[in-house]
PDB file of C-alpha atoms in Angstrom:
ATOM      1  CA  UNK A  84      66.677  11.282 -54.681  1.00 63.00           C
ATOM      2  CA  UNK A  85      66.460   7.929 -52.936  1.00 64.00           C
ATOM      3  CA  UNK A  86      65.619   8.149 -49.229  1.00 75.00           C
ATOM      4  CA  UNK A  87      68.348   5.621 -48.388  1.00 89.00           C
ATOM      5  CA  UNK A  88      70.967   6.966 -50.775  1.00 96.00           C
ATOM      6  CA  UNK A  89      74.379   5.848 -49.457  1.00 97.00           C
ATOM      7  CA  UNK A  90      76.095   8.670 -51.401  1.00 98.00           C
ATOM      8  CA  UNK A  91      79.063   6.397 -52.108  1.00 98.00           C
ATOM      9  CA  UNK A  92      80.815   9.067 -54.159  1.00 98.00           C
ATOM     10  CA  UNK A  93      80.265  11.875 -51.604  1.00 98.00           C
ATOM     11  CA  UNK A  94      78.485  13.954 -54.229  1.00 98.00           C
ATOM     12  CA  UNK A  95      75.582  15.126 -52.077  1.00 98.00           C
ATOM     13  CA  UNK A  96      75.580  18.874 -51.590  1.00 98.00           C
ATOM     14  CA  UNK A  97      73.261  21.775 -50.868  1.00 98.00           C
ATOM     15  CA  UNK A  98      72.412  24.543 -53.312  1.00 97.00           C
ATOM     16  CA  UNK A  99      70.896  27.662 -51.776  1.00 98.00           C
ATOM     17  CA  UNK A 100      68.761  29.924 -53.945  1.00 98.00           C
ATOM     18  CA  UNK A 101      67.408  32.896 -52.052  1.00 98.00           C
ATOM     19  CA  UNK A 102      66.163  31.482 -48.754  1.00 98.00           C
ATOM     20  CA  UNK A 103      65.521  27.987 -50.156  1.00 98.00           C
ATOM     21  CA  UNK A 104      67.946  25.066 -49.819  1.00 98.00           C
ATOM     22  CA  UNK A 105      67.970  22.275 -52.410  1.00 97.00           C
ATOM     23  CA  UNK A 106      69.726  18.924 -52.226  1.00 96.00           C
ATOM     24  CA  UNK A 107      71.834  18.271 -55.310  1.00 97.00           C
ATOM     25  CA  UNK A 108      74.396  15.715 -56.392  1.00 98.00           C
ATOM     26  CA  UNK A 109      77.507  17.567 -57.510  1.00 98.00           C
ATOM     27  CA  UNK A 110      79.503  16.142 -60.389  1.00 98.00           C
ATOM     28  CA  UNK A 111      82.676  18.018 -59.350  1.00 98.00           C
ATOM     29  CA  UNK A 112      82.398  16.461 -55.867  1.00 98.00           C
ATOM     30  CA  UNK A 113      81.779  13.009 -57.375  1.00 98.00           C
ATOM     31  CA  UNK A 114      84.842  13.463 -59.594  1.00 98.00           C
ATOM     32  CA  UNK A 115      87.028  13.341 -56.483  1.00 98.00           C
ATOM     33  CA  UNK A 116      86.200   9.608 -56.298  1.00 98.00           C
ATOM     34  CA  UNK A 117      85.310   8.855 -59.923  1.00 98.00           C
ATOM     35  CA  UNK A 118      88.220  10.642 -61.570  1.00 97.00           C
ATOM     36  CA  UNK A 119      88.043  13.384 -64.157  1.00 97.00           C
ATOM     37  CA  UNK A 120      84.632  13.560 -65.801  1.00 97.00           C
ATOM     38  CA  UNK A 121      84.937  17.130 -67.074  1.00 97.00           C
ATOM     39  CA  UNK A 122      85.321  16.002 -70.702  1.00 96.00           C
ATOM     40  CA  UNK A 123      82.278  13.722 -70.685  1.00 97.00           C
ATOM     41  CA  UNK A 124      79.575  14.811 -73.129  1.00 96.00           C
ATOM     42  CA  UNK A 125      76.855  16.874 -71.471  1.00 97.00           C
ATOM     43  CA  UNK A 126      74.186  14.202 -72.053  1.00 96.00           C
ATOM     44  CA  UNK A 127      76.312  11.617 -70.230  1.00 96.00           C
ATOM     45  CA  UNK A 128      76.850  14.028 -67.346  1.00 98.00           C
ATOM     46  CA  UNK A 129      73.068  14.302 -67.030  1.00 97.00           C
ATOM     47  CA  UNK A 130      72.799  10.511 -66.894  1.00 97.00           C
ATOM     48  CA  UNK A 131      75.620  10.301 -64.344  1.00 98.00           C
ATOM     49  CA  UNK A 132      74.003  12.898 -62.070  1.00 98.00           C
ATOM     50  CA  UNK A 133      70.752  10.937 -62.296  1.00 98.00           C
ATOM     51  CA  UNK A 134      72.541   7.729 -61.280  1.00 98.00           C
ATOM     52  CA  UNK A 135      74.217   9.460 -58.327  1.00 98.00           C
ATOM     53  CA  UNK A 136      70.874  10.882 -57.191  1.00 97.00           C
ATOM     54  CA  UNK A 137      69.057   7.546 -57.386  1.00 96.00           C
ATOM     55  CA  UNK A 138      71.728   5.259 -55.940  1.00 97.00           C
ATOM     56  CA  UNK A 139      70.092   3.042 -53.330  1.00 96.00           C
ATOM     57  CA  UNK A 140      72.665   0.286 -52.859  1.00 95.00           C
ATOM     58  CA  UNK A 141      70.200  -2.341 -54.080  1.00 94.00           C
ATOM     59  CA  UNK A 142      68.585  -1.538 -57.435  1.00 92.00           C
ATOM     60  CA  UNK A 143      71.414   0.862 -58.258  1.00 96.00           C
ATOM     61  CA  UNK A 144      74.813   0.279 -56.664  1.00 97.00           C
ATOM     62  CA  UNK A 145      78.125   2.135 -56.527  1.00 98.00           C
ATOM     63  CA  UNK A 146      79.667  -0.666 -58.602  1.00 97.00           C
ATOM     64  CA  UNK A 147      77.113  -0.141 -61.366  1.00 97.00           C
ATOM     65  CA  UNK A 148      77.778   3.602 -61.395  1.00 98.00           C
ATOM     66  CA  UNK A 149      81.543   2.997 -61.508  1.00 97.00           C
ATOM     67  CA  UNK A 150      81.104   0.546 -64.393  1.00 96.00           C
ATOM     68  CA  UNK A 151      79.060   3.093 -66.376  1.00 96.00           C
ATOM     69  CA  UNK A 152      81.761   5.734 -65.828  1.00 97.00           C
ATOM     70  CA  UNK A 153      84.500   3.350 -66.996  1.00 96.00           C
ATOM     71  CA  UNK A 154      82.482   2.394 -70.069  1.00 96.00           C
ATOM     72  CA  UNK A 155      81.997   6.061 -70.946  1.00 95.00           C
ATOM     73  CA  UNK A 156      85.766   6.539 -70.685  1.00 96.00           C
ATOM     74  CA  UNK A 157      86.550   3.481 -72.799  1.00 95.00           C
ATOM     75  CA  UNK A 158      83.740   4.145 -75.293  1.00 94.00           C
ATOM     76  CA  UNK A 159      82.345   0.629 -74.798  1.00 93.00           C
ATOM     77  CA  UNK A 160      79.068   1.512 -73.087  1.00 83.00           C
ATOM     78  CA  UNK A 161      77.691  -2.031 -72.814  1.00 89.00           C
ATOM     79  CA  UNK A 162      75.865  -1.636 -69.478  1.00 88.00           C
ATOM     80  CA  UNK A 163      72.259  -0.693 -69.055  1.00 90.00           C
ATOM     81  CA  UNK A 164      71.763   2.702 -67.449  1.00 92.00           C
ATOM     82  CA  UNK A 165      69.106   2.787 -64.741  1.00 93.00           C
ATOM     83  CA  UNK A 166      67.850   6.235 -65.756  1.00 94.00           C
ATOM     84  CA  UNK A 167      65.029   7.534 -63.560  1.00 94.00           C
ATOM     85  CA  UNK A 168      63.513  10.752 -64.921  1.00 94.00           C
ATOM     86  CA  UNK A 169      62.059  13.186 -62.398  1.00 92.00           C
ATOM     87  CA  UNK A 170      58.849  13.298 -64.425  1.00 95.00           C
ATOM     88  CA  UNK A 171      57.344  11.661 -67.501  1.00 95.00           C
ATOM     89  CA  UNK A 172      55.104  13.645 -69.841  1.00 95.00           C
ATOM     90  CA  UNK A 173      52.901  11.586 -72.157  1.00 94.00           C
ATOM     91  CA  UNK A 174      50.530  12.604 -74.905  1.00 92.00           C
ATOM     92  CA  UNK A 175      47.199  10.837 -75.119  1.00 84.00           C
ATOM     93  CA  UNK A 176      48.185   8.582 -78.036  1.00 87.00           C
ATOM     94  CA  UNK A 177      51.040   7.091 -75.974  1.00 89.00           C
ATOM     95  CA  UNK A 178      49.627   7.659 -72.514  1.00 90.00           C
ATOM     96  CA  UNK A 179      46.259   5.970 -72.931  1.00 86.00           C
ATOM     97  CA  UNK A 180      47.833   2.604 -73.897  1.00 92.00           C
ATOM     98  CA  UNK A 181      50.139   2.966 -70.873  1.00 93.00           C
ATOM     99  CA  UNK A 182      47.110   3.578 -68.613  1.00 90.00           C
ATOM    100  CA  UNK A 183      45.427   0.485 -70.085  1.00 92.00           C
ATOM    101  CA  UNK A 184      48.600  -1.569 -69.455  1.00 95.00           C
ATOM    102  CA  UNK A 185      48.777  -0.266 -65.888  1.00 95.00           C
ATOM    103  CA  UNK A 186      45.135  -1.240 -65.302  1.00 94.00           C
ATOM    104  CA  UNK A 187      45.815  -4.727 -66.719  1.00 97.00           C
ATOM    105  CA  UNK A 188      48.855  -5.160 -64.442  1.00 98.00           C
ATOM    106  CA  UNK A 189      46.796  -4.094 -61.438  1.00 97.00           C
ATOM    107  CA  UNK A 190      44.033  -6.568 -62.367  1.00 97.00           C
ATOM    108  CA  UNK A 191      46.591  -9.373 -62.729  1.00 98.00           C
ATOM    109  CA  UNK A 192      48.110  -8.452 -59.367  1.00 98.00           C
ATOM    110  CA  UNK A 193      44.700  -8.660 -57.668  1.00 98.00           C
ATOM    111  CA  UNK A 194      43.971 -12.020 -59.342  1.00 98.00           C
ATOM    112  CA  UNK A 195      47.310 -13.295 -58.005  1.00 98.00           C
ATOM    113  CA  UNK A 196      46.342 -12.175 -54.492  1.00 98.00           C
ATOM    114  CA  UNK A 197      48.441  -9.018 -54.423  1.00 98.00           C
ATOM    115  CA  UNK A 198      47.718  -5.381 -53.666  1.00 98.00           C
ATOM    116  CA  UNK A 199      46.922  -3.379 -56.812  1.00 97.00           C
ATOM    117  CA  UNK A 200      47.949  -0.141 -55.067  1.00 96.00           C
ATOM    118  CA  UNK A 201      51.568  -1.331 -55.157  1.00 96.00           C
ATOM    119  CA  UNK A 202      51.610  -1.302 -58.976  1.00 97.00           C
ATOM    120  CA  UNK A 203      52.613   2.262 -59.843  1.00 96.00           C
ATOM    121  CA  UNK A 204      55.105   4.048 -62.088  1.00 94.00           C
ATOM    122  CA  UNK A 205      58.461   4.758 -60.436  1.00 89.00           C
ATOM    123  CA  UNK A 206      58.380   8.365 -61.668  1.00 92.00           C
ATOM    124  CA  UNK A 207      55.494  10.852 -61.629  1.00 95.00           C
ATOM    125  CA  UNK A 208      53.568  10.813 -64.907  1.00 94.00           C
ATOM    126  CA  UNK A 209      51.542  13.633 -66.441  1.00 93.00           C
ATOM    127  CA  UNK A 210      49.104  12.671 -69.174  1.00 90.00           C
ATOM    128  CA  UNK A 211      48.114  15.387 -71.644  1.00 88.00           C
ATOM    129  CA  UNK A 212      44.834  14.827 -73.440  1.00 80.00           C
ATOM    130  CA  UNK A 213      44.824  16.788 -76.653  1.00 75.00           C
ATOM    131  CA  UNK A 214      41.644  17.346 -78.565  1.00 74.00           C
ATOM    132  CA  UNK A 215      39.893  20.111 -80.413  1.00 76.00           C
ATOM    133  CA  UNK A 216      37.574  22.336 -78.439  1.00 81.00           C
ATOM    134  CA  UNK A 217      34.558  23.562 -80.326  1.00 90.00           C
ATOM    135  CA  UNK A 218      33.164  27.028 -79.716  1.00 95.00           C
ATOM    136  CA  UNK A 219      29.387  27.005 -79.941  1.00 95.00           C
ATOM    137  CA  UNK A 220      28.715  30.239 -78.087  1.00 96.00           C
ATOM    138  CA  UNK A 221      30.604  33.516 -77.987  1.00 96.00           C
ATOM    139  CA  UNK A 222      30.186  37.223 -77.195  1.00 97.00           C
ATOM    140  CA  UNK A 223      28.043  36.453 -74.164  1.00 96.00           C
ATOM    141  CA  UNK A 224      28.513  36.235 -70.402  1.00 97.00           C
ATOM    142  CA  UNK A 225      27.134  32.679 -70.595  1.00 97.00           C
ATOM    143  CA  UNK A 226      29.373  31.554 -73.483  1.00 96.00           C
ATOM    144  CA  UNK A 227      32.082  29.970 -71.335  1.00 96.00           C
ATOM    145  CA  UNK A 228      29.646  27.986 -69.196  1.00 96.00           C
ATOM    146  CA  UNK A 229      27.730  26.767 -72.245  1.00 96.00           C
ATOM    147  CA  UNK A 230      30.915  25.772 -74.097  1.00 94.00           C
ATOM    148  CA  UNK A 231      32.210  23.857 -71.056  1.00 92.00           C
ATOM    149  CA  UNK A 232      28.859  22.078 -70.648  1.00 94.00           C
ATOM    150  CA  UNK A 233      28.831  21.023 -74.306  1.00 94.00           C
ATOM    151  CA  UNK A 234      32.501  19.978 -74.114  1.00 91.00           C
ATOM    152  CA  UNK A 235      31.732  17.690 -71.183  1.00 90.00           C
ATOM    153  CA  UNK A 236      28.740  16.178 -72.979  1.00 92.00           C
ATOM    154  CA  UNK A 237      30.713  15.508 -76.160  1.00 90.00           C
ATOM    155  CA  UNK A 238      33.705  13.980 -74.397  1.00 86.00           C
ATOM    156  CA  UNK A 239      32.055  12.382 -71.352  1.00 86.00           C
ATOM    157  CA  UNK A 240      33.354   8.886 -72.130  1.00 82.00           C
ATOM    158  CA  UNK A 241      36.927  10.098 -72.559  1.00 76.00           C
ATOM    159  CA  UNK A 242      36.878  12.053 -69.300  1.00 76.00           C
ATOM    160  CA  UNK A 243      35.242   9.204 -67.365  1.00 77.00           C
ATOM    161  CA  UNK A 244      37.824   6.732 -68.613  1.00 70.00           C
ATOM    162  CA  UNK A 245      40.714   8.918 -67.579  1.00 67.00           C
TER     163      UNK A 245
END
């Protein structure tokens, strides 16, 4: 959710689970201003909820959200949708090139006199490094420690890079 979300469609609500309160953006509440959205496909409802949650009045405005809703109704869907996932999960074969691109953008920012710390993904990213783990030792109290030590030696460059 955007910190400065104007909640133009009055969709903001609270969901209580046990003793914990969660801020949500209710599609039924938004429908009071957007019109009937009950027959929208589920995937488009997910996108709409995401737009409501991330509205900031600048990058994502009420007009843009209204236009997306009208295009869904008319089956034209010509507008870009400013989808902002809560989290991005990347495997190493796609994530490593993204990390390299991020490093290059940060270097270019520094060369242009900017602050590299301002170049970050808009959504949290988890990078999963998948590789085979070899078992050299087993059936011993020291097996785990030895296997971890050998794993680190074999993949030192990969771990240092990441």
